[in-house]
CSV table of C-alpha atoms in Angstrom, one decimal:
chain,number,residue,atom,x,y,z
A,22,UNK,CA,187.2,95.3,77.0
A,23,UNK,CA,187.8,92.2,75.0
A,24,UNK,CA,191.7,92.0,76.6
A,25,UNK,CA,190.5,91.9,80.6
A,26,UNK,CA,188.1,89.5,80.1
A,27,UNK,CA,190.8,87.1,80.4
A,28,UNK,CA,191.5,88.2,83.6
A,29,UNK,CA,187.4,88.9,84.7
A,30,UNK,CA,187.1,87.5,88.8
A,31,UNK,CA,183.3,88.0,90.3
A,32,UNK,CA,182.6,88.2,93.4
A,33,UNK,CA,182.1,87.3,96.3
A,34,UNK,CA,178.6,86.4,96.6
A,35,UNK,CA,177.4,85.1,99.7
A,36,UNK,CA,174.7,83.0,100.6
A,37,UNK,CA,174.4,80.4,103.3
A,38,UNK,CA,177.3,81.2,104.7
A,39,UNK,CA,179.9,80.7,101.8
A,40,UNK,CA,181.8,82.6,99.2
A,41,UNK,CA,180.8,82.2,95.8
A,42,UNK,CA,183.3,83.6,93.1
A,43,UNK,CA,183.5,83.5,89.0
A,44,UNK,CA,187.0,83.3,87.8
A,45,UNK,CA,189.2,82.3,84.4
A,46,UNK,CA,189.7,78.5,84.6
A,47,UNK,CA,193.3,76.9,85.4
A,48,UNK,CA,195.6,74.3,84.7
A,49,UNK,CA,195.2,73.5,87.9
A,50,UNK,CA,191.8,72.5,88.4
A,51,UNK,CA,192.0,69.9,86.2
A,52,UNK,CA,192.0,67.1,89.3
A,53,UNK,CA,188.6,68.7,90.5
A,54,UNK,CA,186.9,69.5,87.4
A,55,UNK,CA,188.0,65.6,86.4
A,56,UNK,CA,186.4,64.1,89.5
A,57,UNK,CA,183.4,65.9,89.4
A,58,UNK,CA,182.6,65.4,85.6
A,59,UNK,CA,183.5,61.7,85.9
A,60,UNK,CA,181.2,61.6,89.0
A,61,UNK,CA,178.3,63.5,87.7
A,62,UNK,CA,178.7,61.7,84.3
A,63,UNK,CA,174.6,60.4,84.1
A,64,UNK,CA,173.7,63.8,85.0
A,65,UNK,CA,175.9,65.8,82.5
A,66,UNK,CA,176.2,63.4,79.4
A,67,UNK,CA,173.2,63.0,78.4
A,68,UNK,CA,172.9,66.8,77.6
A,69,UNK,CA,176.6,67.4,76.8
A,70,UNK,CA,177.5,67.5,72.8
A,71,UNK,CA,177.8,64.3,71.5
A,72,UNK,CA,181.4,62.9,70.4
A,73,UNK,CA,182.9,59.5,69.2
A,74,UNK,CA,185.1,59.5,72.6
A,75,UNK,CA,184.1,57.6,75.6
A,76,UNK,CA,182.9,59.9,78.5
A,77,UNK,CA,186.5,59.5,80.3
A,78,UNK,CA,188.9,59.9,77.5
A,79,UNK,CA,187.0,63.7,77.0
A,80,UNK,CA,188.2,64.2,80.4
A,81,UNK,CA,192.1,64.0,80.1
A,82,UNK,CA,195.0,66.3,80.7
A,83,UNK,CA,195.4,67.2,77.4
A,84,UNK,CA,191.5,67.9,76.7
A,85,UNK,CA,191.7,70.6,79.7
A,86,UNK,CA,194.5,72.1,78.9
A,87,UNK,CA,193.3,72.8,75.4
A,88,UNK,CA,190.0,74.3,76.7
A,89,UNK,CA,191.6,76.4,79.0
A,90,UNK,CA,193.8,77.7,75.6
A,91,UNK,CA,190.4,78.2,74.1
A,92,UNK,CA,189.1,80.4,76.6
A,93,UNK,CA,191.9,82.7,76.8
A,94,UNK,CA,192.2,83.0,73.1
A,95,UNK,CA,187.9,83.7,73.3
A,96,UNK,CA,188.5,85.9,75.7
A,97,UNK,CA,191.1,88.0,74.1
A,98,UNK,CA,188.5,88.8,71.3
A,99,UNK,CA,185.7,89.7,73.3
A,100,UNK,CA,183.6,86.5,72.0
A,101,UNK,CA,183.6,84.6,75.0
A,102,UNK,CA,183.6,84.9,78.9
A,103,UNK,CA,184.1,81.6,80.6
A,104,UNK,CA,184.9,80.8,84.5
A,105,UNK,CA,185.1,78.6,86.8
A,106,UNK,CA,182.4,78.7,89.6
A,107,UNK,CA,184.6,78.6,92.9
A,108,UNK,CA,182.6,78.4,96.3
A,109,UNK,CA,184.8,78.7,99.0
A,110,UNK,CA,188.0,78.1,97.5
A,111,UNK,CA,186.7,74.6,95.9
A,112,UNK,CA,186.2,74.1,91.7
A,113,UNK,CA,182.3,73.3,91.9
A,114,UNK,CA,182.1,74.1,88.0
A,115,UNK,CA,181.8,76.4,85.3
A,116,UNK,CA,179.5,79.1,83.9
A,117,UNK,CA,180.0,80.7,80.6
A,118,UNK,CA,178.8,83.6,78.2
A,119,UNK,CA,179.5,82.6,74.4
A,120,UNK,CA,179.1,83.5,71.1
A,121,UNK,CA,179.2,87.2,72.3
A,122,UNK,CA,178.1,89.9,69.2
A,123,UNK,CA,179.3,93.4,70.1
A,124,UNK,CA,177.2,94.9,67.0
A,125,UNK,CA,174.2,93.3,68.0
A,126,UNK,CA,175.0,93.1,71.9
A,127,UNK,CA,173.9,89.4,72.2
A,128,UNK,CA,175.4,86.0,73.7
A,129,UNK,CA,174.8,82.8,75.1
A,130,UNK,CA,174.9,81.1,78.2
A,131,UNK,CA,176.0,78.0,79.7
A,132,UNK,CA,176.6,76.2,83.2
A,133,UNK,CA,177.2,72.9,84.8
A,134,UNK,CA,177.5,72.2,88.3
A,135,UNK,CA,178.6,70.4,91.2
A,136,UNK,CA,175.8,67.9,92.2
A,137,UNK,CA,176.6,68.1,95.8
A,138,UNK,CA,175.8,72.1,95.8
A,139,UNK,CA,173.0,71.8,93.1
A,140,UNK,CA,169.8,72.5,94.1
A,141,UNK,CA,170.5,75.1,97.1
A,142,UNK,CA,170.8,78.2,95.2
A,143,UNK,CA,174.8,78.4,94.2
A,144,UNK,CA,174.0,77.8,90.4
A,145,UNK,CA,171.6,80.4,90.8
A,146,UNK,CA,174.2,82.6,92.0
A,147,UNK,CA,176.7,81.9,89.7
A,148,UNK,CA,173.8,82.6,86.3
A,149,UNK,CA,173.0,85.5,87.8
A,150,UNK,CA,176.9,86.8,88.5
A,151,UNK,CA,177.4,86.3,85.3
A,152,UNK,CA,174.4,87.8,83.6
A,153,UNK,CA,175.0,91.2,85.9
A,154,UNK,CA,178.4,91.2,84.6
A,155,UNK,CA,176.8,90.9,80.8
A,156,UNK,CA,174.4,93.0,80.8
A,157,UNK,CA,176.2,95.7,83.2
A,158,UNK,CA,179.9,95.7,81.9
A,159,UNK,CA,179.7,94.3,78.4
A,160,UNK,CA,176.7,96.1,77.6
A,161,UNK,CA,174.9,93.1,76.4
A,162,UNK,CA,170.9,93.4,75.8
A,163,UNK,CA,170.0,89.9,75.2
A,164,UNK,CA,171.4,86.5,76.7
A,165,UNK,CA,170.2,83.4,75.6
A,166,UNK,CA,170.3,79.4,76.7
A,167,UNK,CA,169.6,76.7,74.5
A,168,UNK,CA,167.9,74.0,77.2
A,169,UNK,CA,167.3,70.0,76.4
A,170,UNK,CA,163.2,69.8,77.1
A,171,UNK,CA,164.4,66.6,79.0
A,172,UNK,CA,166.9,68.2,81.3
A,173,UNK,CA,164.0,69.0,83.8
A,174,UNK,CA,166.7,70.8,86.3
A,175,UNK,CA,167.4,73.3,84.2
A,176,UNK,CA,164.3,74.4,82.7
A,177,UNK,CA,163.0,74.6,86.2
A,178,UNK,CA,166.1,76.7,87.1
A,179,UNK,CA,166.1,79.1,84.1
A,180,UNK,CA,162.2,79.6,85.0
A,181,UNK,CA,163.0,80.6,88.9
A,182,UNK,CA,165.7,83.4,88.0
A,183,UNK,CA,163.6,84.8,85.3
A,184,UNK,CA,164.4,83.8,81.7
A,185,UNK,CA,161.8,83.0,79.0
A,186,UNK,CA,161.2,80.6,77.0
A,187,UNK,CA,160.7,81.8,73.7
A,188,UNK,CA,161.0,78.5,71.2
A,189,UNK,CA,161.1,75.5,70.4
A,190,UNK,CA,163.8,75.2,68.6
A,191,UNK,CA,163.8,71.6,66.1
A,192,UNK,CA,166.8,69.6,66.3
A,193,UNK,CA,169.2,71.9,67.4
A,194,UNK,CA,171.8,70.1,68.7
A,195,UNK,CA,173.4,66.7,69.3
A,196,UNK,CA,173.4,65.8,72.6
A,197,UNK,CA,173.7,62.6,74.1
A,198,UNK,CA,174.1,60.7,70.8
A,199,UNK,CA,171.3,62.0,69.3
A,200,UNK,CA,169.8,65.2,67.6
A,201,UNK,CA,167.6,66.6,69.9
A,202,UNK,CA,165.3,69.8,70.6
A,203,UNK,CA,165.8,72.1,72.3
A,204,UNK,CA,164.0,75.5,73.9
A,205,UNK,CA,165.2,78.6,73.6
A,206,UNK,CA,165.0,80.5,76.8
A,207,UNK,CA,166.0,84.1,76.9
A,208,UNK,CA,166.8,87.2,79.1
A,209,UNK,CA,166.8,90.8,78.0
A,210,UNK,CA,167.8,93.9,79.2
A,211,UNK,CA,164.4,94.8,79.9
A,212,UNK,CA,164.4,91.8,82.4
A,213,UNK,CA,166.4,92.9,84.3
A,214,UNK,CA,165.4,93.2,88.6
A,215,UNK,CA,165.9,97.1,90.0
A,216,UNK,CA,168.2,95.6,92.5
A,217,UNK,CA,170.1,93.4,90.0
A,218,UNK,CA,170.3,89.4,89.6
A,219,UNK,CA,172.8,88.9,92.2
A,220,UNK,CA,171.3,90.5,94.8
A,221,UNK,CA,167.6,90.1,94.0
A,222,UNK,CA,168.4,86.0,93.7
A,223,UNK,CA,170.2,86.0,96.8
A,224,UNK,CA,167.1,87.7,98.8
A,225,UNK,CA,165.0,85.1,96.9
A,226,UNK,CA,166.6,81.7,98.0
A,227,UNK,CA,166.9,83.0,101.6
A,228,UNK,CA,163.5,83.8,101.8
A,229,UNK,CA,162.2,80.2,100.7
A,230,UNK,CA,164.9,77.8,101.2
A,231,UNK,CA,167.2,76.0,103.6
A,232,UNK,CA,170.6,75.9,104.3
A,233,UNK,CA,173.1,73.6,101.8
A,234,UNK,CA,174.2,70.4,101.9
A,235,UNK,CA,178.0,71.0,103.2
A,236,UNK,CA,180.4,70.7,100.2
A,237,UNK,CA,182.9,67.7,100.2
A,238,UNK,CA,186.4,68.2,100.2
A,239,UNK,CA,188.4,69.6,97.8
A,240,UNK,CA,191.5,67.5,95.9
A,241,UNK,CA,195.0,68.8,96.1
A,242,UNK,CA,195.3,71.0,93.1
A,243,UNK,CA,197.7,69.3,90.3
A,244,UNK,CA,199.4,71.2,87.2
A,245,UNK,CA,199.2,68.7,84.1
A,246,UNK,CA,202.7,67.7,83.0
A,247,UNK,CA,204.6,70.1,81.7
A,248,UNK,CA,205.3,68.5,78.6
A,249,UNK,CA,201.4,68.1,78.1
A,250,UNK,CA,201.5,71.8,78.8
A,251,UNK,CA,203.6,72.4,75.9
A,252,UNK,CA,202.7,70.1,73.4
A,253,UNK,CA,198.9,70.9,73.5
A,254,UNK,CA,199.6,74.8,73.2
A,255,UNK,CA,201.9,74.2,70.1
A,256,UNK,CA,199.4,72.0,68.4
A,257,UNK,CA,196.8,74.5,69.3
A,258,UNK,CA,198.5,77.5,67.8
A,259,UNK,CA,199.4,75.1,64.9
A,260,UNK,CA,195.8,74.9,64.8
A,261,UNK,CA,194.9,78.4,65.2
A,262,UNK,CA,197.0,79.4,62.4
A,263,UNK,CA,195.7,76.7,59.8
A,264,UNK,CA,192.4,78.2,60.4
A,265,UNK,CA,193.1,82.1,60.0
A,266,UNK,CA,194.4,80.8,56.6
A,267,UNK,CA,191.5,78.4,55.7
A,268,UNK,CA,189.6,81.4,56.1
A,269,UNK,CA,190.8,83.7,53.3
A,270,UNK,CA,192.2,81.0,51.4
A,271,UNK,CA,189.8,81.6,48.0
A,272,UNK,CA,187.4,78.3,47.3
A,273,UNK,CA,186.5,77.0,44.0
A,274,UNK,CA,183.6,79.2,42.3
A,275,UNK,CA,180.3,78.0,43.2
A,276,UNK,CA,177.2,78.0,40.5
A,277,UNK,CA,173.9,76.6,41.8
A,278,UNK,CA,170.2,76.7,39.7
A,279,UNK,CA,167.3,78.1,41.1
A,280,UNK,CA,164.4,76.1,40.4
A,281,UNK,CA,161.7,77.6,38.7
A,282,UNK,CA,163.2,80.7,37.9
A,283,UNK,CA,164.5,80.8,33.8
A,284,UNK,CA,168.3,82.3,34.2
A,285,UNK,CA,168.6,82.1,37.8
A,286,UNK,CA,171.3,81.0,39.4
A,287,UNK,CA,173.1,81.7,43.3
A,288,UNK,CA,176.6,82.1,42.0
A,289,UNK,CA,179.5,83.0,44.1
A,290,UNK,CA,180.7,86.9,44.4
A,291,UNK,CA,183.0,88.3,41.6
A,292,UNK,CA,184.7,91.8,41.5
A,293,UNK,CA,182.9,93.0,38.7
A,294,UNK,CA,180.1,92.7,41.1
A,295,UNK,CA,180.6,96.3,43.1
A,296,UNK,CA,178.9,98.3,41.2
A,297,UNK,CA,175.6,96.4,40.9
A,298,UNK,CA,176.1,95.8,44.6
A,299,UNK,CA,176.3,99.3,45.3
A,300,UNK,CA,173.2,100.3,43.2
A,301,UNK,CA,171.0,97.1,44.7
A,302,UNK,CA,171.3,98.9,48.2
A,303,UNK,CA,170.7,102.1,47.1
A,304,UNK,CA,167.6,100.8,45.5
A,305,UNK,CA,166.6,98.6,48.8
A,306,UNK,CA,167.0,102.1,50.6
A,307,UNK,CA,164.7,104.0,48.3
A,308,UNK,CA,162.3,101.2,48.9
A,309,UNK,CA,162.4,101.6,52.2
A,310,UNK,CA,164.3,97.9,52.5
A,311,UNK,CA,165.4,96.4,55.9
A,312,UNK,CA,168.6,96.0,54.3
A,313,UNK,CA,171.1,97.7,57.0
A,314,UNK,CA,174.6,97.4,54.8
A,315,UNK,CA,176.5,100.7,53.6
A,316,UNK,CA,177.3,101.2,50.0
A,317,UNK,CA,180.3,102.2,49.7
A,318,UNK,CA,183.1,101.1,48.1
A,319,UNK,CA,185.0,100.1,51.0
A,320,UNK,CA,181.9,98.3,52.0
A,321,UNK,CA,181.7,96.6,49.0
A,322,UNK,CA,186.0,95.4,48.7
A,323,UNK,CA,185.2,94.0,52.6
A,324,UNK,CA,182.3,91.9,51.8
A,325,UNK,CA,184.1,90.9,48.6
A,326,UNK,CA,187.3,89.9,50.6
A,327,UNK,CA,185.5,88.3,53.9
A,328,UNK,CA,183.8,86.0,51.3
A,329,UNK,CA,186.5,84.9,49.1
A,330,UNK,CA,186.6,81.3,51.3
A,331,UNK,CA,183.5,80.0,50.8
A,332,UNK,CA,181.7,78.3,53.5
A,333,UNK,CA,185.2,78.5,55.7
A,334,UNK,CA,184.8,82.7,55.3
A,335,UNK,CA,184.2,84.7,58.4
A,336,UNK,CA,180.7,86.3,57.4
A,337,UNK,CA,179.6,82.8,56.4
A,338,UNK,CA,178.9,81.4,52.1
A,339,UNK,CA,177.9,84.3,50.5
A,340,UNK,CA,176.2,83.6,47.1
A,341,UNK,CA,174.8,85.9,44.2
A,342,UNK,CA,171.0,85.8,43.0
A,343,UNK,CA,171.7,86.3,39.7
A,344,UNK,CA,169.2,86.8,37.0
A,345,UNK,CA,170.0,86.7,33.6
A,346,UNK,CA,173.4,87.8,34.0
A,347,UNK,CA,172.4,90.4,36.7
A,348,UNK,CA,173.0,91.0,40.3
A,349,UNK,CA,169.6,90.6,41.9
A,350,UNK,CA,170.5,90.2,45.6
A,351,UNK,CA,172.1,87.7,47.7
A,352,UNK,CA,172.0,84.6,49.6
A,353,UNK,CA,173.9,83.7,52.7
A,354,UNK,CA,174.8,80.9,55.4
A,355,UNK,CA,175.7,82.6,58.4
A,356,UNK,CA,177.1,81.3,61.8
A,357,UNK,CA,177.7,78.4,59.7
A,358,UNK,CA,178.7,75.1,62.3
A,359,UNK,CA,179.8,72.2,60.4
A,360,UNK,CA,180.3,70.5,63.6
A,361,UNK,CA,177.4,70.4,64.8
A,362,UNK,CA,175.6,70.6,61.7
A,363,UNK,CA,173.4,74.0,61.4
A,364,UNK,CA,173.5,77.7,60.4
A,365,UNK,CA,171.1,80.7,59.7
A,366,UNK,CA,170.1,81.7,56.7
A,367,UNK,CA,169.4,85.0,54.9
A,368,UNK,CA,168.3,86.1,51.2
A,369,UNK,CA,167.6,89.4,50.1
A,370,UNK,CA,166.9,90.8,46.7
A,371,UNK,CA,166.8,94.2,44.9
A,372,UNK,CA,163.4,94.9,44.7
A,373,UNK,CA,163.7,96.6,41.3
A,374,UNK,CA,165.4,93.2,39.7
A,375,UNK,CA,163.4,90.5,41.4
A,376,UNK,CA,160.1,89.9,43.1
A,377,UNK,CA,159.3,87.2,46.0
A,378,UNK,CA,158.7,84.3,43.9
A,379,UNK,CA,162.9,84.8,43.0
A,380,UNK,CA,163.4,85.5,46.8
A,381,UNK,CA,161.2,82.1,47.8
A,382,UNK,CA,163.1,80.1,45.1
A,383,UNK,CA,166.7,81.1,46.3
A,384,UNK,CA,166.0,80.0,49.4
A,385,UNK,CA,164.9,77.0,48.1
A,386,UNK,CA,167.9,76.5,46.4
A,387,UNK,CA,170.4,77.0,49.3
A,388,UNK,CA,168.7,75.3,51.6
A,389,UNK,CA,168.9,72.3,49.1
A,390,UNK,CA,172.7,72.9,48.6
A,391,UNK,CA,173.1,73.0,53.0
A,392,UNK,CA,171.1,70.0,53.6
A,393,UNK,CA,172.4,67.9,50.4
A,394,UNK,CA,176.0,69.1,49.8
A,395,UNK,CA,176.9,70.8,53.0
A,396,UNK,CA,175.2,67.8,55.2
A,397,UNK,CA,173.3,70.5,57.7
A,398,UNK,CA,170.7,68.9,59.9
A,399,UNK,CA,168.9,72.8,60.7
A,400,UNK,CA,168.5,76.0,59.1
A,401,UNK,CA,167.3,78.8,60.6
A,402,UNK,CA,166.3,82.1,60.0
A,403,UNK,CA,165.2,85.5,61.8
A,404,UNK,CA,162.3,87.8,60.4
A,405,UNK,CA,161.0,90.6,62.5
A,406,UNK,CA,157.0,90.1,64.2
A,407,UNK,CA,155.0,91.7,61.5
A,408,UNK,CA,156.9,91.3,58.2
A,409,UNK,CA,154.0,88.9,56.7
A,410,UNK,CA,155.9,89.5,53.2
A,411,UNK,CA,159.2,88.0,54.5
A,412,UNK,CA,157.3,85.5,56.3
A,413,UNK,CA,155.0,84.6,53.4
A,414,UNK,CA,158.5,84.0,51.2
A,415,UNK,CA,159.8,81.8,54.2
A,416,UNK,CA,156.6,79.8,54.5
A,417,UNK,CA,157.1,78.9,51.0
A,418,UNK,CA,160.3,77.7,51.3
A,419,UNK,CA,159.5,75.0,53.5
A,420,UNK,CA,160.7,76.6,56.9
A,421,UNK,CA,157.9,76.7,60.1
A,422,UNK,CA,157.4,79.4,62.4
A,423,UNK,CA,158.8,78.0,66.3
A,424,UNK,CA,158.6,81.0,68.6
A,425,UNK,CA,159.2,84.7,68.8
A,426,UNK,CA,162.3,86.4,69.9
A,427,UNK,CA,161.9,89.8,72.1
A,428,UNK,CA,164.5,92.1,71.5
A,429,UNK,CA,166.4,90.7,69.1
A,430,UNK,CA,169.0,92.4,66.3
A,431,UNK,CA,168.2,90.7,62.9
A,432,UNK,CA,169.8,92.1,59.5
A,433,UNK,CA,168.0,95.3,60.0
A,434,UNK,CA,169.8,95.8,62.6
A,435,UNK,CA,167.0,97.3,64.6
A,436,UNK,CA,166.1,96.0,67.9
A,437,UNK,CA,162.9,94.7,68.0
A,438,UNK,CA,160.9,91.0,68.2
A,439,UNK,CA,161.9,88.8,65.4
A,440,UNK,CA,159.9,85.5,64.8
A,441,UNK,CA,162.1,82.3,64.6
A,442,UNK,CA,161.6,80.0,61.9
A,443,UNK,CA,163.4,77.0,61.0
A,444,UNK,CA,163.6,73.6,58.9
A,445,UNK,CA,165.4,70.7,59.4
A,446,UNK,CA,166.7,67.7,57.6
A,447,UNK,CA,164.8,66.6,54.8
A,448,UNK,CA,161.5,69.5,55.8
A,449,UNK,CA,160.9,66.9,58.9
A,450,UNK,CA,157.9,68.4,60.4
A,451,UNK,CA,158.1,70.6,63.5
A,452,UNK,CA,157.3,68.7,66.9
């Protein structure tokens, strides 16, 4: 499946006599991409990620070629399907599902569209088409869309196409030059209409809306210079190689004190922890813990090797909760985004060696490191609804509940409702 994502073509879906197709981005899309993005700057930039570059500088041949290369790479790995919205053969925007996690069958959707064809149902066709593909072909069970509360058009569109607002995520993204809250909108497999999203959406639009304003004329395609493509490609491949090396290069040992618990530290995983790591999981299983990981020898070595790179490790920063020299659990920062300065956090303790007081103290210690040493702005976690013990531990560490995510797969591996908890820089209160 993943090897074919870079060649996906969805449609045509027909609305108001026009054909809507989703296809992979091409180098030759550069001219129209730049024209539309510069013209619609006032509509897009306030809700687009912050950059030190001017808007014009963010829409060069070099950056478009890089975007195409990144889309193709992510498609090959099965982590993202990025498409261009094409209306009657004319470039009209982009829509994607990124952050695809095949284990949990979840992904995140994003879209922007030419303002000349907005508000006539075409954005909904694009969203509906990629939702149908995500659920029916990719086998996803949950697709989310973070939207700024100030982006009323996007919020109204999400509600119209049957997304559900689940939470207000405080300081979630840095967009338009400021760190801002975002609403979490989500769609689950249970929300799929009987006829699918695309057919249902088109029927609804035709029954409730007038025809669209004719789209403007397309500009001639222009391929970026061959030298630009070659140079950007070479730099991109070199960067990929360097990032791959950094993900496996051993990081320095780390030890963080756990305030309030005598003899307790958070420290880097060691090869000698293998036996205690396996025993802790056996204790968790016997106690009916949610912890899902295998306790076998191969699982241990895979976990150890994946964690050697520290904050750069593919599975995030993993630290052992060490109490009086004994392995008592682990604390992890995952989905660690040092560009956008946010992460998810998980703390788990062996019930035979540490109680909820230790869990809460370890959580506070790792949060302190995340905010003060790594410079993060936001850290979140997910707790199964009804798990009052974990909720109490999380609340004592300063996190606040933001909402409930339907059909989410958490650390237990169970697909069920989870409450979203988070804390922001300095423990800032939620709005």
